[in-house]
Short mmCIF file of C-alpha atoms in Angstrom, two decimals:
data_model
loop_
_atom_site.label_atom_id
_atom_site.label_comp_id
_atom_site.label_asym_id
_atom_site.label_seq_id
_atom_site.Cartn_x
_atom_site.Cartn_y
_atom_site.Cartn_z
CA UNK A 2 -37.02 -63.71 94.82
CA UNK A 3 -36.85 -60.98 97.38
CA UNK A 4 -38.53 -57.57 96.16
CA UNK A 5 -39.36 -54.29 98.09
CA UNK A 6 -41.73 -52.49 95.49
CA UNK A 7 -42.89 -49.43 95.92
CA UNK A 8 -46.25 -49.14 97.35
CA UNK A 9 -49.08 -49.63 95.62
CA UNK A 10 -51.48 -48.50 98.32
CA UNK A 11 -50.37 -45.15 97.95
CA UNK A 12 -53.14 -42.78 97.13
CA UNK A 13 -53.67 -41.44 93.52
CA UNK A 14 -52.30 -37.96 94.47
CA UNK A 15 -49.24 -39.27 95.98
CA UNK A 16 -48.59 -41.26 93.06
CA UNK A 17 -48.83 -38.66 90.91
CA UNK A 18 -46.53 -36.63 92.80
CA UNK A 19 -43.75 -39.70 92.55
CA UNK A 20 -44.09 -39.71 89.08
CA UNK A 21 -43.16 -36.59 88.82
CA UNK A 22 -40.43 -36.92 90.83
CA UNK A 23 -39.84 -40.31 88.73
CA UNK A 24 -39.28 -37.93 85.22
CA UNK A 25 -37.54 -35.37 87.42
CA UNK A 26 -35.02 -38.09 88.78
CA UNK A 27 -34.50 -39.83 85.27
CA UNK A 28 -33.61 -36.23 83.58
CA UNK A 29 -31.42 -35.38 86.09
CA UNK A 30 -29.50 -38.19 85.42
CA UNK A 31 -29.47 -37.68 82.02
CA UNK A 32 -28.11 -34.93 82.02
CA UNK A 33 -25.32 -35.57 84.27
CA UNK A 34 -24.66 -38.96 82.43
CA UNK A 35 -24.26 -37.11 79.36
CA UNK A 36 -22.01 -34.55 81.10
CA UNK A 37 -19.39 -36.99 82.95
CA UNK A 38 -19.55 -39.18 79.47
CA UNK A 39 -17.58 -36.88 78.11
CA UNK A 40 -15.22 -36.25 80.35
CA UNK A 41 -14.53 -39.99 80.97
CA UNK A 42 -14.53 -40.52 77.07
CA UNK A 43 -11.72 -37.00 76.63
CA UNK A 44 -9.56 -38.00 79.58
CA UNK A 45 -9.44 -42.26 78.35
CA UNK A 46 -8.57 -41.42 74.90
CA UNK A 47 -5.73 -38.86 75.95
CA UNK A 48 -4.55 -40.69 78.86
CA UNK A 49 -2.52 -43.56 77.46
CA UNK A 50 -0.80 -41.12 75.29
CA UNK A 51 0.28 -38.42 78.06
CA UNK A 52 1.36 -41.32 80.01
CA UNK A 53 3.87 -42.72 77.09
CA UNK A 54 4.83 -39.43 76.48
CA UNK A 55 5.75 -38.40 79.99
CA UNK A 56 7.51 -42.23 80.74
CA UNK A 57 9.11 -42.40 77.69
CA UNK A 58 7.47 -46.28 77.52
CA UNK A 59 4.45 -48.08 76.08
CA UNK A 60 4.60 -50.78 78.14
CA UNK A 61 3.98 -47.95 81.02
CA UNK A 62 1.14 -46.05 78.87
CA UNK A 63 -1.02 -49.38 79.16
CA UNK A 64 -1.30 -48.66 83.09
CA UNK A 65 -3.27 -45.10 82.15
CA UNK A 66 -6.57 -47.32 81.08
CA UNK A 67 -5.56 -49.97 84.21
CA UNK A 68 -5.47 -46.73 86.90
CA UNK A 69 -9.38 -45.95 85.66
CA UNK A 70 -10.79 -48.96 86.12
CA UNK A 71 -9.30 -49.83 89.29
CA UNK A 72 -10.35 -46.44 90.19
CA UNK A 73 -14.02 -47.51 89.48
CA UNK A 74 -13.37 -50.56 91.22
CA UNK A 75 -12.05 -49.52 94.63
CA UNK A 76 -14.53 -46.52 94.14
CA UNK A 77 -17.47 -48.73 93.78
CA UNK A 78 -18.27 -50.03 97.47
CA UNK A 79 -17.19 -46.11 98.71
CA UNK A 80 -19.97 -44.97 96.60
CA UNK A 81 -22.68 -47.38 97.74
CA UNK A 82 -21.80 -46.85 101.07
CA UNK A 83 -22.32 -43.34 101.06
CA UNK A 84 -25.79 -44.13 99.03
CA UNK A 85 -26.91 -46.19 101.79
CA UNK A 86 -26.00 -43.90 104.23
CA UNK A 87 -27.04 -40.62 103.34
CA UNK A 88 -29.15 -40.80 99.59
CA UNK A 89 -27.78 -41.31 96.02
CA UNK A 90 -27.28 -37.74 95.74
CA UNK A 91 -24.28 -38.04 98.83
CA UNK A 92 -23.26 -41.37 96.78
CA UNK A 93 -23.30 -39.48 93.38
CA UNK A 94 -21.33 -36.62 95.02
CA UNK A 95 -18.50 -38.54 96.48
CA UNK A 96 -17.87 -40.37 92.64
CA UNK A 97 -18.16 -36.93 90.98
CA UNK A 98 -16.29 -35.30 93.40
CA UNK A 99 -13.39 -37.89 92.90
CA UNK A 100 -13.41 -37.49 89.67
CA UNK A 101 -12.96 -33.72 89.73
CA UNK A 102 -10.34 -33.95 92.28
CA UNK A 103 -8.39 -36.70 89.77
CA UNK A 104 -8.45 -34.13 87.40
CA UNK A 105 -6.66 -31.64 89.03
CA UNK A 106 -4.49 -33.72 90.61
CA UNK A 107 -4.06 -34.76 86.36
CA UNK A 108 -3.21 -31.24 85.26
CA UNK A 109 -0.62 -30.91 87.93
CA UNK A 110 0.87 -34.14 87.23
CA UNK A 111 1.50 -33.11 84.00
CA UNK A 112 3.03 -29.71 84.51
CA UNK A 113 5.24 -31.04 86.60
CA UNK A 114 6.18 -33.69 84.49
CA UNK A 115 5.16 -36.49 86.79
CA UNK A 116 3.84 -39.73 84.98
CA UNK A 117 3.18 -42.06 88.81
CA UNK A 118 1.63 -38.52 90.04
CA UNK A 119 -0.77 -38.75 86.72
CA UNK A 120 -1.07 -42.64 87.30
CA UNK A 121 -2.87 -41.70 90.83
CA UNK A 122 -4.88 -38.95 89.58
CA UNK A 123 -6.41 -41.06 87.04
CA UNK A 124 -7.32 -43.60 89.87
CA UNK A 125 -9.24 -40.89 91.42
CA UNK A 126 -10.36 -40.36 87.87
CA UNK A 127 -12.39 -43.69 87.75
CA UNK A 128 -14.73 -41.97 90.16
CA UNK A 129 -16.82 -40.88 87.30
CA UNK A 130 -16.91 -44.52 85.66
CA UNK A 131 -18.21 -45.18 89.50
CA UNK A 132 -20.74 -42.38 88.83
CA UNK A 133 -22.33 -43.63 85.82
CA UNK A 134 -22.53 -46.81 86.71
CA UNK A 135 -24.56 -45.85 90.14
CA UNK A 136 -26.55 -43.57 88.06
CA UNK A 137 -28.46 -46.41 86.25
CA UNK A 138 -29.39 -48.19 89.85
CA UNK A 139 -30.74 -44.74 91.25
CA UNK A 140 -32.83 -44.32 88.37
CA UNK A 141 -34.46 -47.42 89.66
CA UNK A 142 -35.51 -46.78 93.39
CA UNK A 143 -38.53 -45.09 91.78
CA UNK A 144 -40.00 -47.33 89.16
CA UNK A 145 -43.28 -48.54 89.56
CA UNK A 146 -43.73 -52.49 89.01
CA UNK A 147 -42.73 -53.32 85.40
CA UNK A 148 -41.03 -50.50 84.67
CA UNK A 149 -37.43 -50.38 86.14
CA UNK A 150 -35.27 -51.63 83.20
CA UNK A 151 -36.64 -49.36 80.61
CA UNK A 152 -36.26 -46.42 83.55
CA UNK A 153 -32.34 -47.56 84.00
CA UNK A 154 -32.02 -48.26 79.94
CA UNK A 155 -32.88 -44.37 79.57
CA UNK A 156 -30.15 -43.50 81.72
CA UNK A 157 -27.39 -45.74 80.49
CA UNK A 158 -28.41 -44.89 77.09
CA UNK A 159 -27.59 -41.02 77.74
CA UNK A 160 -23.80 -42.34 77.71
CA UNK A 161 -23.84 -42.44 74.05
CA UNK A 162 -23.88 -38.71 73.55
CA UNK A 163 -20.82 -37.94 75.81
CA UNK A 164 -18.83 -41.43 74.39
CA UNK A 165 -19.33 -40.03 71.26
CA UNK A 166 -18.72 -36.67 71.48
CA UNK A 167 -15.46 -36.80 73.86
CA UNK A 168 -12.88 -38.60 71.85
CA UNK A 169 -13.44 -35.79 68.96
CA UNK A 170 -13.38 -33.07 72.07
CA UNK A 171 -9.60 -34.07 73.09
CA UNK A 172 -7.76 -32.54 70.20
CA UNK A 173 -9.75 -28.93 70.80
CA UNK A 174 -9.54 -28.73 73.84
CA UNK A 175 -5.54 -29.28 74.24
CA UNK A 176 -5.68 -26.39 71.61
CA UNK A 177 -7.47 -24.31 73.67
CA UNK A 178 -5.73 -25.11 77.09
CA UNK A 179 -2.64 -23.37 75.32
CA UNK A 180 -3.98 -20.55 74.14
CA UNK A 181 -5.11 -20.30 77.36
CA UNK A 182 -1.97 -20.59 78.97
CA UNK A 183 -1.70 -24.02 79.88
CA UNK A 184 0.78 -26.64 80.23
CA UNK A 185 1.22 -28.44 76.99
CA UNK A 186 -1.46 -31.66 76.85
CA UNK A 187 -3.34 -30.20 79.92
CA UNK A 188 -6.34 -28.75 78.11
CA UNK A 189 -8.14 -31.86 77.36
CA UNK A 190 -8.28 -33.05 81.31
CA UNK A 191 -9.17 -29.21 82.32
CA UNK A 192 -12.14 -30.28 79.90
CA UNK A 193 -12.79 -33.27 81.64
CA UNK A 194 -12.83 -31.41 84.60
CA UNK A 195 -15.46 -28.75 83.82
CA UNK A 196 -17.69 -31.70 82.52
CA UNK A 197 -17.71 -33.29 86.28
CA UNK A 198 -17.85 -30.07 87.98
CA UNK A 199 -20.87 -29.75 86.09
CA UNK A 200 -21.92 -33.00 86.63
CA UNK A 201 -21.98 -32.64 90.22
CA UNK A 202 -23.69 -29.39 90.44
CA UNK A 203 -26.76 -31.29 88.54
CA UNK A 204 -26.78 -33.97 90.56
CA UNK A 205 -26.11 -31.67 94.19
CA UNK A 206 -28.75 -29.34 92.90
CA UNK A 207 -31.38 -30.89 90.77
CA UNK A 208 -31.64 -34.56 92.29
CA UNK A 209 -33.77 -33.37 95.43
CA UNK A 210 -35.97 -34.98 96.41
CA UNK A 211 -33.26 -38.36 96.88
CA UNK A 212 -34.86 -41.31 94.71
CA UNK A 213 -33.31 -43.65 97.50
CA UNK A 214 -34.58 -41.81 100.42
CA UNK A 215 -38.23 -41.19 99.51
CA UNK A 216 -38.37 -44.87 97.56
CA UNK A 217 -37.49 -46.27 101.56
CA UNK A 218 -40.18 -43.67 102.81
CA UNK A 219 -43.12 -44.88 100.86
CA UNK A 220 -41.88 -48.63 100.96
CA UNK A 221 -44.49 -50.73 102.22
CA UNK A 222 -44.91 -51.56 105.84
CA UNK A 223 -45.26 -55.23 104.94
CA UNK A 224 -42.29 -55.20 102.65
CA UNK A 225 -39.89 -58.00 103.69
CA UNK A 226 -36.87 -57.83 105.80
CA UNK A 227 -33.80 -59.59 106.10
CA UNK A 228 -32.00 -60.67 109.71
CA UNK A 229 -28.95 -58.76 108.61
CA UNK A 230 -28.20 -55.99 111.60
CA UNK A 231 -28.58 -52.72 110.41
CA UNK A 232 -25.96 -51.31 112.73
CA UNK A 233 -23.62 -53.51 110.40
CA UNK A 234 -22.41 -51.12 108.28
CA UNK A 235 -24.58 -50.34 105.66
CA UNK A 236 -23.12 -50.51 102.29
CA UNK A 237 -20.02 -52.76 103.49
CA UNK A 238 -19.28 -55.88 101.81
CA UNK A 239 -20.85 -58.25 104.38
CA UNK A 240 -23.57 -56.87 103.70
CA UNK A 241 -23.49 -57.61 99.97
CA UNK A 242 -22.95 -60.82 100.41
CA UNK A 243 -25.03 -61.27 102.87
CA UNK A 244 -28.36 -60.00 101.66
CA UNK A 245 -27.03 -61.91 98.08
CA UNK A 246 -27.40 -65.72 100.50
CA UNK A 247 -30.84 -64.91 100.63
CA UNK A 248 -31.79 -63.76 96.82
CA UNK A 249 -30.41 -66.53 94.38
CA UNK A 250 -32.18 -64.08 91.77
CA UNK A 251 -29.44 -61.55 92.50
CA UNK A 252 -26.70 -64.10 92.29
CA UNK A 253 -27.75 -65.43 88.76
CA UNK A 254 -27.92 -61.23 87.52
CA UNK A 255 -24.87 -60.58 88.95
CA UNK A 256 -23.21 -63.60 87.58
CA UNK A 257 -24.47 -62.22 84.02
CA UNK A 258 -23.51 -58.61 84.36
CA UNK A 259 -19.97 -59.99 85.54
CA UNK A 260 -19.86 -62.20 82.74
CA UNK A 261 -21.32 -60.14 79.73
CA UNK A 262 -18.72 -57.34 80.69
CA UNK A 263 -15.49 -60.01 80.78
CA UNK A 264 -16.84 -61.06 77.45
CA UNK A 265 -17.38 -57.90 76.03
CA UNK A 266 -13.80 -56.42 77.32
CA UNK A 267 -11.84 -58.86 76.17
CA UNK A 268 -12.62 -59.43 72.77
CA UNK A 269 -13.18 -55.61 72.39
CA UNK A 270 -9.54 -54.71 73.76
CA UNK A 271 -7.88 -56.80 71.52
CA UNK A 272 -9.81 -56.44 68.26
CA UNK A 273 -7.59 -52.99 67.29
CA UNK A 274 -4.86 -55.13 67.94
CA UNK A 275 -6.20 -58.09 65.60
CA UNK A 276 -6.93 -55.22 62.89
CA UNK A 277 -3.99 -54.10 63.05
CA UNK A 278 -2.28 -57.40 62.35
CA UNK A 279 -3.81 -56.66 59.00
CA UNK A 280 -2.81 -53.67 58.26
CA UNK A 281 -6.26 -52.10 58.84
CA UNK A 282 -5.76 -47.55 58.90
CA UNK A 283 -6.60 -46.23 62.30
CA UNK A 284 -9.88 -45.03 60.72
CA UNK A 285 -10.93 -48.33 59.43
CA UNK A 286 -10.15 -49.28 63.61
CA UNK A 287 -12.24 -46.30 65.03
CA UNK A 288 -15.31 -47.07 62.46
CA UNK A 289 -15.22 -50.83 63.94
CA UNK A 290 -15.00 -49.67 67.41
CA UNK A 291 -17.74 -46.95 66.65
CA UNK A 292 -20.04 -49.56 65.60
CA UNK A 293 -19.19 -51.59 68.99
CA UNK A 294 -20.33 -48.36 71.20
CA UNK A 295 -23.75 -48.02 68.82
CA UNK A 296 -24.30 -51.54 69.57
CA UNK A 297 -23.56 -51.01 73.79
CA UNK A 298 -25.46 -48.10 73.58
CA UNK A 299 -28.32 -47.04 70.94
CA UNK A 300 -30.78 -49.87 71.17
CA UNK A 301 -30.51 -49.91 75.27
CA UNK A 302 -34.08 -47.89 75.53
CA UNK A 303 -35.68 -51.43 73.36
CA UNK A 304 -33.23 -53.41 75.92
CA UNK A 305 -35.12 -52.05 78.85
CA UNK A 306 -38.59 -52.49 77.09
CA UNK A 307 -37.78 -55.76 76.26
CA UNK A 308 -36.63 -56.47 80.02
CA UNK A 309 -39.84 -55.67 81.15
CA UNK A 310 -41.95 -57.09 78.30
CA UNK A 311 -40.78 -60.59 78.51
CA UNK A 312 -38.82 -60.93 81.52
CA UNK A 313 -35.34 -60.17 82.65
CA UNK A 314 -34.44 -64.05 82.60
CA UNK A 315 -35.11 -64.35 78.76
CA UNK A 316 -33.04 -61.10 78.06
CA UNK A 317 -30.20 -62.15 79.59
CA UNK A 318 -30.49 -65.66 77.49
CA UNK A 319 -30.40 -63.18 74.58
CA UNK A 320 -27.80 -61.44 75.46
CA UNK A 321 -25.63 -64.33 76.36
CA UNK A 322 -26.81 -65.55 72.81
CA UNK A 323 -25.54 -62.68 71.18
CA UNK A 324 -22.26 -63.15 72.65
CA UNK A 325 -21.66 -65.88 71.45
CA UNK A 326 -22.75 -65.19 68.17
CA UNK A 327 -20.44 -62.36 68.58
CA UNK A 328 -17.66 -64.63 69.61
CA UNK A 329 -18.18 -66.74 66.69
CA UNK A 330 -18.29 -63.64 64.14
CA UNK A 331 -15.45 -62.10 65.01
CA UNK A 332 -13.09 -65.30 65.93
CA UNK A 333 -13.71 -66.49 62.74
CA UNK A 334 -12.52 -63.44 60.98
CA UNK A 335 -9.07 -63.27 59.67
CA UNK A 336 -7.14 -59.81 60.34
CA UNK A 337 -8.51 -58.70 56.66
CA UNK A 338 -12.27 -59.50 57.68
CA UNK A 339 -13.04 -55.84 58.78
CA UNK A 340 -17.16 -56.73 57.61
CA UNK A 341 -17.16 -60.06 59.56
CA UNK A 342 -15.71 -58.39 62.74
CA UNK A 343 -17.40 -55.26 62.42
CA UNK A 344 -20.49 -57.22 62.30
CA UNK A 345 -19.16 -59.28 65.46
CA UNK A 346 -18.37 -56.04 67.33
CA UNK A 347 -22.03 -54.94 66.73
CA UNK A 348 -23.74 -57.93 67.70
CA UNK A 349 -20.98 -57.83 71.12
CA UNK A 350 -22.05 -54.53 72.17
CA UNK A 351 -25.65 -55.51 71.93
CA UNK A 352 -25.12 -58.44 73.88
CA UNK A 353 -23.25 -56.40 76.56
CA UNK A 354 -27.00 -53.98 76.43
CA UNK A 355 -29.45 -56.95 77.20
CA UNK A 356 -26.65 -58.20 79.90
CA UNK A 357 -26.27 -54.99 81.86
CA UNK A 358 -29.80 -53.70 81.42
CA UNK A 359 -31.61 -57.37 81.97
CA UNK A 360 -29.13 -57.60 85.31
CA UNK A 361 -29.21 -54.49 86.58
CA UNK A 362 -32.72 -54.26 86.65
CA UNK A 363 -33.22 -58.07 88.03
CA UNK A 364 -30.52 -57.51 90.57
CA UNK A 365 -32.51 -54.17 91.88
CA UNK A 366 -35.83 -56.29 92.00
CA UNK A 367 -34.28 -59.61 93.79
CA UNK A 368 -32.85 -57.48 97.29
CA UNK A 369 -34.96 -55.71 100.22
CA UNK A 370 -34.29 -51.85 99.49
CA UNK A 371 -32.57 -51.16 102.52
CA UNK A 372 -29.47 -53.23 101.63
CA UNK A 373 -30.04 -52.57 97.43
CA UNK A 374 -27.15 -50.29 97.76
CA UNK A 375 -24.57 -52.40 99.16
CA UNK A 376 -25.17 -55.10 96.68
CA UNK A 377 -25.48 -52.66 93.34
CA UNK A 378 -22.13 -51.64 94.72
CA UNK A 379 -20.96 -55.09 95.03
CA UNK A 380 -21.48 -56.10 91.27
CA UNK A 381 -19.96 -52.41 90.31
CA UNK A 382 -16.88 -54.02 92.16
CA UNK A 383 -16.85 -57.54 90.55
CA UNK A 384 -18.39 -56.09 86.96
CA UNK A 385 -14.72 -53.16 87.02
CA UNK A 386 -12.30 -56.19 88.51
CA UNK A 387 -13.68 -59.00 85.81
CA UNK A 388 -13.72 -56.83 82.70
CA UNK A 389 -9.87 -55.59 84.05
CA UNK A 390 -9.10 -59.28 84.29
CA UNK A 391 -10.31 -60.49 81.15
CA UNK A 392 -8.61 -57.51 78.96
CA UNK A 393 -5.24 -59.03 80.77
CA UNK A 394 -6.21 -62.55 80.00
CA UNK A 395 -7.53 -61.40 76.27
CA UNK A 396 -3.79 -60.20 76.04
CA UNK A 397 -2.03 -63.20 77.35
CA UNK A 398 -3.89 -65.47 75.03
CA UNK A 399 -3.90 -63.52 71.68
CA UNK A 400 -0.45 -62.83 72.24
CA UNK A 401 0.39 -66.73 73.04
CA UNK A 402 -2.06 -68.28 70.95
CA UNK A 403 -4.40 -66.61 68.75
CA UNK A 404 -7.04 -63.93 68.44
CA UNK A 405 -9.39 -66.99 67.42
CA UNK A 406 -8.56 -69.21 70.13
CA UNK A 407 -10.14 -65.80 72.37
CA UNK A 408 -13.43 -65.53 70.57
CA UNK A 409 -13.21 -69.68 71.40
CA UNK A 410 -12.93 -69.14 75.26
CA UNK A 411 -15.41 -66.39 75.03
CA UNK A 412 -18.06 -68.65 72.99
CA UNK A 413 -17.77 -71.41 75.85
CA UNK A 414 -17.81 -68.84 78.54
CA UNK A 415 -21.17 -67.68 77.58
CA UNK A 416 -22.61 -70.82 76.52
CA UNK A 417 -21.84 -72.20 79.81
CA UNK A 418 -23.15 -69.20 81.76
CA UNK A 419 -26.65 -69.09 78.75
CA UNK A 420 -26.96 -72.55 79.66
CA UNK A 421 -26.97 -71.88 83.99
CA UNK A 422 -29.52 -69.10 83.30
CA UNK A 423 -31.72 -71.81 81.88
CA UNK A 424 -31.53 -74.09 84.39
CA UNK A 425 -31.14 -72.75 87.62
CA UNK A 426 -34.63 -71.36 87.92
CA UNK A 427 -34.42 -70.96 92.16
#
């Protein structure tokens, strides 16, 4: 495995100083993860509505939720780039900044009336998904040995506050917008709005000095290098993929982060659905799902210890384990089980945790720093595309076959990928 750590020849003083800078970094983040989490979680859970109501179709409102994630897709690489380039701050900025500038573009669409105008603004709107997820990898550049997943778990375990808190924000906040004067179903993405312009002042202002930028100044000389040109781009794709032929450690985390999020997606997206079939209330439904975000979210920070207690390689066998015990749960359960698949959603949201903590952190470790960028923005890319695959292919099979027959492809999905993590061990 390829690693740049951070040097340990560095005088005490010095290494003082970074961990300072370390705690700085990591509350920073925090702060701005808690921020943008809930303007992501008010904007997603008004979206699909606005959009039905402004087309006049369902079938139309399901492209509100499609227009984020490709957003966060085709935003991912962008936001690497600029990483690589210029710090994580400049990367940070750009996703932010997108994100504000959906928003408006949002509020407009909707005055107007304009449901493909809203369509594009939410694309630009994924931006802060793109954010968030970049905000675990910078809270890495600084870790000392040992400590990077429980550093990045911190981070992505902020999210909860804003996922939380923004669904119950929406209602509110349209309330306010039109006592305020605004259009009708505006208010809620003027919310979301404020919480990235806010987002990006903490990050513009408060993450100085750049975790990327001083990690690659106090790298050691000897650290190892690859043969991939540095004129090339930094950031691009062949770059990714390039620095990922030399680190078959990266491969085998990306491969799990891709994998725990196509498992977790699917089965999540079409448990309402399921639930519904049953004649499950729509609070019985948010309950379930509420457990499901505890489960992604709560017990992240004892992820990350975890990750770097026993290894990132035995997490990830956990998490994949989890899945499928997941899988199995909530398969099994009939649309009246609302225990049983509760209890599944749990244990799937937990095994999402160990897969994108574990992964994250391993894929960090297993690439020379200079190129870390390019490939965190690589798995953003496949980790958005995979999960927006598998909620299409979740649909296509629950709605040909069976909600069952998904938790069955999801169970030998995960077995298949717990079993590669076993054996490949180069």
């Amino acid at each position: 495995m390829t690693k740049t750590p951070i040097n340990t020849n560095i005088s005490p003083t010095v290494g003082g100083q970074i961990a300072v800078v370390q705690r700085r970094t990591l509350a920073v983040l925090s702060v701005a993860q808690i921020t943008s989490g809930v303007g992501v979680a008010v904007g997603f859970a008004f979206s699909s509505l606005v959009v039905a109501q402004l087309s006049g179709s369902v079938s139309i409102s399901g492209l509100a939720g499609t227009a984020s994630v490709l957003g966060a897709a085709l935003l991912a690489l962008p936001t690497a780039r600029a990483s690589s380039r210029s710090g994580r701050r400049t990367g940070l900025a750009l996703a932010y900044g997108c994100a504000l500038l959906g928003c408006l573009i949002t509020v407009v669409a909707i005055t107007v009336r304009s449901w493909p105008l809203m369509l594009a603004g939410l694309v630009l709107f994924g931006g802060a998904s793109a954010g968030s997820l970049a905000s675990r990898y910078s809270a890495t550049d600084l870790s000392p040995p040992g400590h990077s997943a429980r550093h990045l778990s911190w981070v992505v375990w902020a999210s909860t506050i804003g996922s939380v808190a923004g669904p119950n924000l929406a209602e509110p906040a349209d309330h306010l917008g039109r006592r305020l004067g605004l259009a009708p179903d505006t208010g809620p993405f003027a919310l979301s709005l404020l919480a990235f312009a806010i987002a990006l002042a903490v990050i513009v202002i408060g993450l100085r000095p750049d975790p990327l930028l001083l990690a690659r100044s106090i790298a050691p000389a000897s650290a190892p290098t690859t043969t991939v040109p540095a004129a090339r781009a930094r950031g691009t794709l062949r770059t990714a993929w390039q620095a990922l032929r030399r680190a078959p450690a990266a491969v085998r985390a990306l491969v799990a982060i891709a994998v725990s999020h196509t498992a977790m997606v699917s089965v999540m997206s079409m448990t309402p659905v399921h639930l519904d079939h049953g004649g499950s209330p729509n609070w019985v439904i948010g309950i379930v799902l509420s457990l499901h975000i505890a489960g992604m979210y709560v017990l992240s920070p004892l992820v990350g210890w975890l990750a770097d207690r026993i290894g990132r390689v035995p997490v990830l066998r956990l998490g994949m384990g989890l899945l499928l015990a997941a899988a199995v749960l909530a398969g099994t359960a009939g649309p009246h089980g609302v225990t049983q698949v509760s209890a599944g959603l749990a244990l799937l949201g937990a095994g999402w945790s160990c897969g994108l903590i574990a992964g994250s952190a391993m894929l960090s470790e297993a690439v020379p720093l200079e190129h870390r960028p390019a490939v965190q923005g690589l798995s953003d890319l496949l980790m958005n595309v995979c999960g927006a695959t598998g909620a299409v292919a979740a649909g296509v099979i629950v709605g040909a076959l069976s909600y069952g027959v998904l938790g069955t492809v999801v169970a030998v999905m995960v077995t298949i990928t717990g079993a590669w993590l076993t054996l490949k061990r180069t």
